[in-house]
Each structure stands twice: as structure tokens, then as C-alpha cells.
């Protein structure tokens, strides 16, 4: 008996496989997260994110130029300030490190590179939470919104084409949209970290930005419970109704069901953040020779696209784009 179904026919040559491929991954689909340190004389390596550094302004420009030259046209900035305080002032100070970097990058790159700014307080606040604390030591949602609104205006003014609130406060998108519109920044895009889970995969990032959450505390009081799938849709729908232009799922690999849900249920672009822990795991196994790290990275990022994401934030952006660009 001969098989009647012969899917292998379409796998015979590379040209045939390309012809019928359902998903693509190109440098256009990638956004590079970059760290910029205040007061650095030279770039500072981040040990748990091999290949990544806290940039000086000069090395930041060099990196954005190199990314653009391999076709990566989106970057998202995170700041590492010299001083932190209990109000996270550096996040909304016009001369905070990210604002300085944005202005400088805008001057060189104009509209050729999409400049994004992560909008949160944790890198700038002594206790490491994403918002200010009330008298009981809890994160005060509504008091935090006022500071997010200020940060959005300052970032937009400094040159951010996209602001990306990552603190998971209720109403953050609405507060930011209203503040931006009120100051005439009607063109500034809001990319909402809509479904951001209280994951254990953010460890290397916290080393990168030197954030330690007070008392070993965690973010489960505001980030999402990773047992919940429907709730992610509820969060994302709320963000869209408040004016989010793009929604994001974070982390990526363990939440592909959520990416697929958002793609199916919403009309806005969907993105995903392949986070620091996801990068570190692949890199570490690669360094031991246990896997081919770049090949695994391409497989994972393609899977995120297959699940429905339009673009992916990833620490692999540079090296993967180099391979894709051939
Ligand atoms: C908050 C923020 C975090 C990340 C992006 N924005 C850290 C957190 O929620 O603890 C993590 C990104 C990563 O792990 O790559 N400002």
C-alpha cells in the first residue's frame, strides 16, 4: 500500500520549503533592548547577559548604528542611573539618563530608527518596585500613575516615538495617553506591556539595571499570575480600550498561548518580549556546547512569530539579524 498523504513532497528542496513556509523572520521583526548607564567612562559588561553591556552614550550610538546596518530598526532603552530615590525621580527628570540618550539618538538617527523607551520607575527607585509605596509599604497604584504620566511626557519630548509602560499598574495606558494628548504628543505611540507575568525569567535584567526588590520582595501584587490565560486577554482588552496602539506579551516562550489569543481576539499589532532569562538560558547552554545557541534563538523567535506576534523584543536581535541578513 502506498501512502495517500505525502507531505514530504514539499520538503524535498530548500526552494520548495521556502515557497511554502508559513512564517518569516526578518531583521524588521526584531527590536533590541539596550541599557544606558549614567556617568560611565566605558561600557560595563553584564555577566548574566553575555554580549550585552551598560552602554556609554558613545557605545550606545555605535550599537544603534550597527543594528540599523543589519536591518534592526527598533531599539528600546533602559536607564541605569547613578542615584536612586524613593520617588524614582530619574524616570521623569528631563535630564535623566534615558532622556539624554533619547535626545542624542534622535539627533543622529531621526526617523530611521524607532526609538522606544521603557516606562517604569523600578530602575530609579531605591526599593526596586515599579511604583511608589503607600504608608503600609504597598505599591500605590494611583499615585504611581501621576508619575508615569510625567515620565511619558518627558520621554516623548526627548524623542521617544514609542513609550512602553511596563509597571502593570491599573489604568496606566489611559493615564499616559491622556497626558501625552494633553501636551500635544498625539503622535507618540503607546506600546503596552499588556500581559506581563510575574515571571522568574527577569533575573539577568535585574542584574543589568542593578534592581533589587526590597526584602527579596516580588511583583506578584501587580504583575500577572502565570497560571492565568483568560486574565491576559482581559488585561489586553483594557489596555486597548484605554488607547494602547500595540500590546505586548512578556515573557515569550512560556506564553505562546497568550500571544495566539491576543492575535486572534484583537485588531492591534501584537508583540512579545523574549526576556533576559530566556536569552541567558540559551546562551549558557550554547557556551557549554550543548546546543547551537543561534539556531535555537532563530527557532524560538520564529515560534513567537508563528504564534502571532508581529515583532519580538530580544537580546538576540543583533546576532540573529546578522545571520538573517546573510
Ligand atoms: C520593568 C521591566 C522589567 C523588564 C522589562 N521592564 C523588569 C521587571 O519587571 O522586573 C524585564 C526584561 C527582561 O527580563 O529582559 N522596568
mmCIF file of C-alpha atoms and ligand atoms in Angstrom:
data_model
loop_
_atom_site.group_PDB
_atom_site.id
_atom_site.type_symbol
_atom_site.label_atom_id
_atom_site.label_comp_id
_atom_site.label_asym_id
_atom_site.label_seq_id
_atom_site.Cartn_x
_atom_site.Cartn_y
_atom_site.Cartn_z
ATOM 1 C CA UNK A 1 0.000 0.000 0.000
ATOM 2 C CA UNK A 2 1.285 3.495 -0.860
ATOM 3 C CA UNK A 3 0.614 6.452 1.459
ATOM 4 C CA UNK A 4 -2.016 8.797 0.034
ATOM 5 C CA UNK A 5 -0.746 11.805 2.046
ATOM 6 C CA UNK A 6 2.815 12.724 1.080
ATOM 7 C CA UNK A 7 3.773 15.969 2.902
ATOM 8 C CA UNK A 8 7.434 15.155 2.257
ATOM 9 C CA UNK A 9 6.946 16.117 -1.410
ATOM 10 C CA UNK A 10 7.011 19.764 -0.358
ATOM 11 C CA UNK A 11 10.135 19.318 1.756
ATOM 12 C CA UNK A 12 12.390 17.952 -0.976
ATOM 13 C CA UNK A 13 14.409 21.101 -1.758
ATOM 14 C CA UNK A 14 15.186 24.304 0.079
ATOM 15 C CA UNK A 15 13.480 26.330 -2.662
ATOM 16 C CA UNK A 16 10.267 24.327 -2.254
ATOM 17 C CA UNK A 17 10.407 24.685 1.514
ATOM 18 C CA UNK A 18 10.837 28.457 1.252
ATOM 19 C CA UNK A 19 7.932 28.637 -1.176
ATOM 20 C CA UNK A 20 5.510 27.006 1.257
ATOM 21 C CA UNK A 21 6.906 28.410 4.528
ATOM 22 C CA UNK A 22 4.045 29.817 6.618
ATOM 23 C CA UNK A 23 6.138 32.119 8.805
ATOM 24 C CA UNK A 24 9.012 34.505 8.191
ATOM 25 C CA UNK A 25 11.594 36.046 10.471
ATOM 26 C CA UNK A 26 13.480 39.100 9.242
ATOM 27 C CA UNK A 27 15.510 41.829 10.973
ATOM 28 C CA UNK A 28 12.428 44.071 10.592
ATOM 29 C CA UNK A 29 10.645 41.873 13.128
ATOM 30 C CA UNK A 30 13.241 42.440 15.860
ATOM 31 C CA UNK A 31 13.646 45.131 18.500
ATOM 32 C CA UNK A 32 16.861 45.352 20.528
ATOM 33 C CA UNK A 33 16.724 46.157 24.256
ATOM 34 C CA UNK A 34 19.682 48.386 25.204
ATOM 35 C CA UNK A 35 20.980 49.601 28.551
ATOM 36 C CA UNK A 36 22.492 53.017 29.012
ATOM 37 C CA UNK A 37 24.454 53.827 32.160
ATOM 38 C CA UNK A 38 24.850 57.241 33.681
ATOM 39 C CA UNK A 39 28.355 58.519 34.357
ATOM 40 C CA UNK A 40 30.242 55.634 32.765
ATOM 41 C CA UNK A 41 33.684 56.113 31.230
ATOM 42 C CA UNK A 42 33.437 52.872 29.336
ATOM 43 C CA UNK A 43 30.793 50.218 28.677
ATOM 44 C CA UNK A 44 30.215 47.838 31.576
ATOM 45 C CA UNK A 45 29.668 44.155 30.757
ATOM 46 C CA UNK A 46 26.627 42.415 32.216
ATOM 47 C CA UNK A 47 27.770 38.954 33.263
ATOM 48 C CA UNK A 48 24.392 37.230 33.093
ATOM 49 C CA UNK A 49 23.678 38.709 29.640
ATOM 50 C CA UNK A 50 26.831 37.740 27.752
ATOM 51 C CA UNK A 51 27.472 40.096 24.841
ATOM 52 C CA UNK A 52 25.474 42.898 26.458
ATOM 53 C CA UNK A 53 26.722 45.928 28.372
ATOM 54 C CA UNK A 54 25.579 49.027 30.134
ATOM 55 C CA UNK A 55 26.375 51.479 27.367
ATOM 56 C CA UNK A 56 28.039 54.854 27.453
ATOM 57 C CA UNK A 57 26.443 57.381 25.137
ATOM 58 C CA UNK A 58 29.199 56.773 22.615
ATOM 59 C CA UNK A 59 28.922 52.999 22.627
ATOM 60 C CA UNK A 60 25.133 53.312 22.504
ATOM 61 C CA UNK A 61 25.370 55.301 19.275
ATOM 62 C CA UNK A 62 27.808 52.750 17.838
ATOM 63 C CA UNK A 63 25.458 49.899 18.690
ATOM 64 C CA UNK A 64 22.338 51.560 17.262
ATOM 65 C CA UNK A 65 24.272 52.298 14.067
ATOM 66 C CA UNK A 66 25.428 48.677 13.830
ATOM 67 C CA UNK A 67 21.876 47.448 14.443
ATOM 68 C CA UNK A 68 20.491 49.716 11.765
ATOM 69 C CA UNK A 69 23.134 48.477 9.345
ATOM 70 C CA UNK A 70 21.972 44.861 9.824
ATOM 71 C CA UNK A 71 18.343 45.918 9.441
ATOM 72 C CA UNK A 72 17.141 46.210 13.058
ATOM 73 C CA UNK A 73 15.205 49.451 13.129
ATOM 74 C CA UNK A 74 13.732 49.347 16.629
ATOM 75 C CA UNK A 75 15.505 49.789 19.973
ATOM 76 C CA UNK A 76 14.097 50.042 23.484
ATOM 77 C CA UNK A 77 16.118 51.878 26.120
ATOM 78 C CA UNK A 78 16.560 51.135 29.817
ATOM 79 C CA UNK A 79 18.464 53.509 32.074
ATOM 80 C CA UNK A 80 20.903 52.790 34.874
ATOM 81 C CA UNK A 81 21.093 55.973 36.976
ATOM 82 C CA UNK A 82 23.862 56.859 39.430
ATOM 83 C CA UNK A 83 21.396 57.864 42.136
ATOM 84 C CA UNK A 84 18.083 56.343 43.105
ATOM 85 C CA UNK A 85 15.467 57.820 45.431
ATOM 86 C CA UNK A 86 12.132 56.740 46.853
ATOM 87 C CA UNK A 87 10.163 58.626 44.180
ATOM 88 C CA UNK A 88 12.009 57.316 41.117
ATOM 89 C CA UNK A 89 12.823 60.846 40.041
ATOM 90 C CA UNK A 90 15.275 59.786 37.324
ATOM 91 C CA UNK A 91 12.377 58.325 35.343
ATOM 92 C CA UNK A 92 10.728 61.712 34.790
ATOM 93 C CA UNK A 93 13.639 64.120 35.158
ATOM 94 C CA UNK A 94 14.248 65.813 31.778
ATOM 95 C CA UNK A 95 17.972 65.312 32.360
ATOM 96 C CA UNK A 96 17.629 61.665 33.413
ATOM 97 C CA UNK A 97 19.947 59.311 31.579
ATOM 98 C CA UNK A 98 17.352 57.823 29.221
ATOM 99 C CA UNK A 99 16.079 61.258 28.255
ATOM 100 C CA UNK A 100 19.640 62.389 27.478
ATOM 101 C CA UNK A 101 20.200 59.257 25.407
ATOM 102 C CA UNK A 102 16.930 59.683 23.508
ATOM 103 C CA UNK A 103 17.752 63.257 22.549
ATOM 104 C CA UNK A 104 21.168 62.285 21.388
ATOM 105 C CA UNK A 105 19.936 59.301 19.346
ATOM 106 C CA UNK A 106 17.153 61.349 17.790
ATOM 107 C CA UNK A 107 19.723 63.862 16.631
ATOM 108 C CA UNK A 108 21.749 61.190 14.852
ATOM 109 C CA UNK A 109 19.068 58.799 13.611
ATOM 110 C CA UNK A 110 15.935 60.909 13.178
ATOM 111 C CA UNK A 111 13.117 58.736 11.900
ATOM 112 C CA UNK A 112 15.389 55.971 10.555
ATOM 113 C CA UNK A 113 15.287 54.071 13.834
ATOM 114 C CA UNK A 114 12.196 53.669 16.009
ATOM 115 C CA UNK A 115 13.221 54.867 19.452
ATOM 116 C CA UNK A 116 11.284 53.247 22.288
ATOM 117 C CA UNK A 117 11.511 53.954 25.988
ATOM 118 C CA UNK A 118 10.554 51.510 28.709
ATOM 119 C CA UNK A 119 8.362 53.496 31.072
ATOM 120 C CA UNK A 120 8.662 52.381 34.683
ATOM 121 C CA UNK A 121 10.091 53.534 37.996
ATOM 122 C CA UNK A 122 11.937 50.432 39.191
ATOM 123 C CA UNK A 123 15.366 51.292 37.819
ATOM 124 C CA UNK A 124 15.236 54.687 39.539
ATOM 125 C CA UNK A 125 13.664 53.840 42.871
ATOM 126 C CA UNK A 126 15.508 52.703 45.980
ATOM 127 C CA UNK A 127 13.185 49.831 46.899
ATOM 128 C CA UNK A 128 13.048 48.475 43.341
ATOM 129 C CA UNK A 129 9.274 48.324 42.916
ATOM 130 C CA UNK A 130 7.547 49.583 39.792
ATOM 131 C CA UNK A 131 5.688 52.286 41.693
ATOM 132 C CA UNK A 132 5.774 54.451 44.801
ATOM 133 C CA UNK A 133 4.780 52.919 48.135
ATOM 134 C CA UNK A 134 1.929 53.959 50.400
ATOM 135 C CA UNK A 135 2.147 54.176 54.216
ATOM 136 C CA UNK A 136 1.671 50.407 54.513
ATOM 137 C CA UNK A 137 4.508 49.663 52.109
ATOM 138 C CA UNK A 138 2.174 48.626 49.289
ATOM 139 C CA UNK A 139 2.597 49.883 45.744
ATOM 140 C CA UNK A 140 0.218 52.819 45.421
ATOM 141 C CA UNK A 141 -1.473 52.416 42.050
ATOM 142 C CA UNK A 142 -2.972 55.852 41.545
ATOM 143 C CA UNK A 143 -0.099 57.874 42.963
ATOM 144 C CA UNK A 144 2.168 55.956 40.593
ATOM 145 C CA UNK A 145 0.016 56.857 37.585
ATOM 146 C CA UNK A 146 0.776 60.541 38.058
ATOM 147 C CA UNK A 147 4.488 59.830 37.876
ATOM 148 C CA UNK A 148 4.074 57.597 34.809
ATOM 149 C CA UNK A 149 2.210 60.456 33.122
ATOM 150 C CA UNK A 150 5.135 62.780 33.801
ATOM 151 C CA UNK A 151 7.628 60.210 32.528
ATOM 152 C CA UNK A 152 5.648 59.750 29.305
ATOM 153 C CA UNK A 153 5.706 63.469 28.549
ATOM 154 C CA UNK A 154 9.402 63.790 29.277
ATOM 155 C CA UNK A 155 10.269 60.732 27.167
ATOM 156 C CA UNK A 156 8.124 61.891 24.248
ATOM 157 C CA UNK A 157 9.662 65.333 24.439
ATOM 158 C CA UNK A 158 13.161 63.818 24.404
ATOM 159 C CA UNK A 159 12.433 61.896 21.221
ATOM 160 C CA UNK A 160 10.756 58.600 22.058
ATOM 161 C CA UNK A 161 8.496 57.593 19.167
ATOM 162 C CA UNK A 162 7.060 54.871 21.394
ATOM 163 C CA UNK A 163 6.617 54.802 25.153
ATOM 164 C CA UNK A 164 6.213 51.378 26.708
ATOM 165 C CA UNK A 165 4.687 51.264 30.189
ATOM 166 C CA UNK A 166 5.891 48.081 31.916
ATOM 167 C CA UNK A 167 4.744 48.553 35.515
ATOM 168 C CA UNK A 168 1.370 46.784 35.271
ATOM 169 C CA UNK A 169 -0.487 49.494 37.206
ATOM 170 C CA UNK A 170 -4.236 49.546 36.536
ATOM 171 C CA UNK A 171 -5.152 52.425 34.247
ATOM 172 C CA UNK A 172 -1.561 53.172 33.214
ATOM 173 C CA UNK A 173 -2.298 53.292 29.496
ATOM 174 C CA UNK A 174 -5.235 55.676 29.936
ATOM 175 C CA UNK A 175 -3.238 57.956 32.212
ATOM 176 C CA UNK A 176 -0.313 58.081 29.814
ATOM 177 C CA UNK A 177 -2.453 58.589 26.700
ATOM 178 C CA UNK A 178 -4.312 61.470 28.343
ATOM 179 C CA UNK A 179 -1.076 63.099 29.491
ATOM 180 C CA UNK A 180 0.534 62.795 26.060
ATOM 181 C CA UNK A 181 -2.509 64.165 24.267
ATOM 182 C CA UNK A 182 -2.781 66.994 26.783
ATOM 183 C CA UNK A 183 0.742 68.114 25.903
ATOM 184 C CA UNK A 184 0.232 67.781 22.160
ATOM 185 C CA UNK A 185 2.123 64.496 21.759
ATOM 186 C CA UNK A 186 -0.730 62.958 19.822
ATOM 187 C CA UNK A 187 1.655 61.063 17.525
ATOM 188 C CA UNK A 188 3.504 59.268 20.305
ATOM 189 C CA UNK A 189 2.722 55.562 20.208
ATOM 190 C CA UNK A 190 1.850 53.627 23.375
ATOM 191 C CA UNK A 191 3.116 50.058 23.401
ATOM 192 C CA UNK A 192 1.513 48.435 26.431
ATOM 193 C CA UNK A 193 3.196 45.638 28.315
ATOM 194 C CA UNK A 194 -0.363 44.316 28.472
ATOM 195 C CA UNK A 195 0.167 40.797 29.697
ATOM 196 C CA UNK A 196 3.314 40.875 31.752
ATOM 197 C CA UNK A 197 3.652 37.892 34.027
ATOM 198 C CA UNK A 198 5.322 37.692 37.444
ATOM 199 C CA UNK A 199 7.993 35.503 35.909
ATOM 200 C CA UNK A 200 11.235 34.113 37.322
ATOM 201 C CA UNK A 201 12.873 34.870 33.987
ATOM 202 C CA UNK A 202 13.748 38.534 34.685
ATOM 203 C CA UNK A 203 16.809 37.796 36.837
ATOM 204 C CA UNK A 204 19.558 38.824 34.420
ATOM 205 C CA UNK A 205 17.695 42.053 33.607
ATOM 206 C CA UNK A 206 17.631 42.966 37.279
ATOM 207 C CA UNK A 207 21.390 42.472 37.382
ATOM 208 C CA UNK A 208 21.709 44.593 34.249
ATOM 209 C CA UNK A 209 19.881 47.549 35.783
ATOM 210 C CA UNK A 210 21.002 46.846 39.365
ATOM 211 C CA UNK A 211 17.480 46.494 40.752
ATOM 212 C CA UNK A 212 16.970 44.636 43.984
ATOM 213 C CA UNK A 213 13.422 44.468 45.198
ATOM 214 C CA UNK A 214 13.158 45.372 48.856
ATOM 215 C CA UNK A 215 13.224 42.447 51.274
ATOM 216 C CA UNK A 216 13.568 39.957 48.429
ATOM 217 C CA UNK A 217 10.020 41.040 47.589
ATOM 218 C CA UNK A 218 8.355 40.098 44.392
ATOM 219 C CA UNK A 219 5.997 41.727 41.943
ATOM 220 C CA UNK A 220 3.056 39.347 42.268
ATOM 221 C CA UNK A 221 0.895 42.148 43.636
ATOM 222 C CA UNK A 222 0.863 43.827 40.225
ATOM 223 C CA UNK A 223 2.329 41.536 37.575
ATOM 224 C CA UNK A 224 0.109 38.774 36.312
ATOM 225 C CA UNK A 225 -0.255 35.313 37.810
ATOM 226 C CA UNK A 226 1.226 32.915 35.265
ATOM 227 C CA UNK A 227 -1.478 30.376 35.883
ATOM 228 C CA UNK A 228 -3.976 32.649 34.134
ATOM 229 C CA UNK A 229 -4.720 32.774 30.438
ATOM 230 C CA UNK A 230 -8.144 34.454 30.271
ATOM 231 C CA UNK A 231 -6.934 37.209 32.552
ATOM 232 C CA UNK A 232 -4.278 38.145 29.985
ATOM 233 C CA UNK A 233 -6.989 38.831 27.449
ATOM 234 C CA UNK A 234 -8.858 40.936 29.971
ATOM 235 C CA UNK A 235 -5.705 42.982 30.664
ATOM 236 C CA UNK A 236 -5.014 43.449 26.968
ATOM 237 C CA UNK A 237 -8.584 44.436 26.145
ATOM 238 C CA UNK A 238 -8.494 47.019 28.921
ATOM 239 C CA UNK A 239 -5.267 48.454 27.514
ATOM 240 C CA UNK A 240 -6.689 48.701 24.004
ATOM 241 C CA UNK A 241 -9.809 50.421 25.322
ATOM 242 C CA UNK A 242 -7.558 52.917 27.133
ATOM 243 C CA UNK A 243 -5.722 53.691 23.909
ATOM 244 C CA UNK A 244 -2.865 51.213 23.557
ATOM 245 C CA UNK A 245 -1.633 51.201 19.957
ATOM 246 C CA UNK A 246 0.293 47.938 20.337
ATOM 247 C CA UNK A 247 0.091 45.249 23.018
ATOM 248 C CA UNK A 248 2.881 43.042 24.296
ATOM 249 C CA UNK A 249 3.127 39.659 25.979
ATOM 250 C CA UNK A 250 6.071 39.003 28.273
ATOM 251 C CA UNK A 251 7.926 36.648 28.591
ATOM 252 C CA UNK A 252 7.570 34.933 25.219
ATOM 253 C CA UNK A 253 8.255 31.195 25.064
ATOM 254 C CA UNK A 254 6.178 30.162 28.051
ATOM 255 C CA UNK A 255 3.232 32.326 26.919
ATOM 256 C CA UNK A 256 2.718 31.469 23.257
ATOM 257 C CA UNK A 257 -0.901 30.531 24.006
ATOM 258 C CA UNK A 258 -1.430 34.094 25.208
ATOM 259 C CA UNK A 259 0.231 35.524 22.102
ATOM 260 C CA UNK A 260 -2.106 33.415 19.957
ATOM 261 C CA UNK A 261 -5.155 34.528 21.960
ATOM 262 C CA UNK A 262 -4.304 38.222 21.629
ATOM 263 C CA UNK A 263 -3.614 37.829 17.911
ATOM 264 C CA UNK A 264 -6.999 36.174 17.388
ATOM 265 C CA UNK A 265 -9.076 38.452 19.621
ATOM 266 C CA UNK A 266 -7.591 41.908 18.966
ATOM 267 C CA UNK A 267 -7.002 44.042 15.893
ATOM 268 C CA UNK A 268 -3.954 45.946 17.120
ATOM 269 C CA UNK A 269 -0.381 44.797 16.470
ATOM 270 C CA UNK A 270 0.846 42.211 18.965
ATOM 271 C CA UNK A 271 4.430 41.933 20.154
ATOM 272 C CA UNK A 272 6.266 39.701 22.588
ATOM 273 C CA UNK A 273 9.330 40.158 24.774
ATOM 274 C CA UNK A 274 11.841 37.325 24.691
ATOM 275 C CA UNK A 275 13.278 38.276 28.068
ATOM 276 C CA UNK A 276 16.661 38.235 29.742
ATOM 277 C CA UNK A 277 16.239 34.794 31.329
ATOM 278 C CA UNK A 278 15.225 33.296 28.007
ATOM 279 C CA UNK A 279 18.350 34.731 26.400
ATOM 280 C CA UNK A 280 20.586 33.657 29.284
ATOM 281 C CA UNK A 281 19.380 30.042 29.226
ATOM 282 C CA UNK A 282 20.031 29.647 25.522
ATOM 283 C CA UNK A 283 23.411 31.385 25.774
ATOM 284 C CA UNK A 284 24.531 29.312 28.741
ATOM 285 C CA UNK A 285 23.696 26.010 27.077
ATOM 286 C CA UNK A 286 25.366 27.269 23.903
ATOM 287 C CA UNK A 287 28.532 28.172 25.774
ATOM 288 C CA UNK A 288 28.717 24.625 27.109
ATOM 289 C CA UNK A 289 28.420 23.288 23.606
ATOM 290 C CA UNK A 290 25.152 21.567 24.445
ATOM 291 C CA UNK A 291 23.109 23.376 21.815
ATOM 292 C CA UNK A 292 23.720 25.676 18.858
ATOM 293 C CA UNK A 293 22.582 28.896 20.528
ATOM 294 C CA UNK A 294 21.966 30.945 17.391
ATOM 295 C CA UNK A 295 19.982 28.152 15.746
ATOM 296 C CA UNK A 296 17.855 27.740 18.870
ATOM 297 C CA UNK A 297 17.332 31.504 19.034
ATOM 298 C CA UNK A 298 16.075 31.592 15.447
ATOM 299 C CA UNK A 299 13.774 28.645 16.142
ATOM 300 C CA UNK A 300 12.360 30.323 19.253
ATOM 301 C CA UNK A 301 11.895 33.745 17.662
ATOM 302 C CA UNK A 302 10.219 32.165 14.647
ATOM 303 C CA UNK A 303 7.887 30.298 17.012
ATOM 304 C CA UNK A 304 6.873 33.612 18.572
ATOM 305 C CA UNK A 305 6.070 34.918 15.101
ATOM 306 C CA UNK A 306 4.178 31.701 14.270
ATOM 307 C CA UNK A 307 2.072 32.159 17.410
ATOM 308 C CA UNK A 308 1.019 35.530 16.023
ATOM 309 C CA UNK A 309 3.442 38.233 17.152
ATOM 310 C CA UNK A 310 4.212 40.969 14.629
ATOM 311 C CA UNK A 311 7.556 41.717 16.249
ATOM 312 C CA UNK A 312 9.760 40.484 19.061
ATOM 313 C CA UNK A 313 11.925 42.308 21.579
ATOM 314 C CA UNK A 314 15.027 40.201 22.033
ATOM 315 C CA UNK A 315 18.615 40.360 23.276
ATOM 316 C CA UNK A 316 19.388 38.175 20.248
ATOM 317 C CA UNK A 317 18.398 40.962 17.836
ATOM 318 C CA UNK A 318 21.923 41.844 16.755
ATOM 319 C CA UNK A 319 23.386 38.388 16.307
ATOM 320 C CA UNK A 320 20.260 36.902 14.747
ATOM 321 C CA UNK A 321 19.847 39.828 12.345
ATOM 322 C CA UNK A 322 23.468 39.326 11.246
ATOM 323 C CA UNK A 323 22.704 35.719 10.373
ATOM 324 C CA UNK A 324 19.386 36.561 8.691
ATOM 325 C CA UNK A 325 20.996 39.348 6.692
ATOM 326 C CA UNK A 326 23.436 36.671 5.465
HETATM 327 C C1 LIG B 1 10.472 46.878 34.414
HETATM 328 C C2 LIG B 1 10.945 45.894 33.427
HETATM 329 C C3 LIG B 1 11.491 44.633 33.685
HETATM 330 C C4 LIG B 1 11.812 44.079 32.454
HETATM 331 C C5 LIG B 1 11.448 44.991 31.476
HETATM 332 N N1 LIG B 1 10.902 46.097 32.082
HETATM 333 C C6 LIG B 1 11.828 44.008 34.970
HETATM 334 C C7 LIG B 1 10.813 43.515 35.890
HETATM 335 O O1 LIG B 1 9.606 43.561 35.654
HETATM 336 O O2 LIG B 1 11.267 43.084 36.954
HETATM 337 C C8 LIG B 1 12.427 42.722 32.272
HETATM 338 C C9 LIG B 1 13.014 42.434 30.946
HETATM 339 C C10 LIG B 1 13.854 41.215 30.873
HETATM 340 O O3 LIG B 1 13.944 40.377 31.788
HETATM 341 O O4 LIG B 1 14.502 41.082 29.839
HETATM 342 N N2 LIG B 1 11.095 48.122 34.218
#
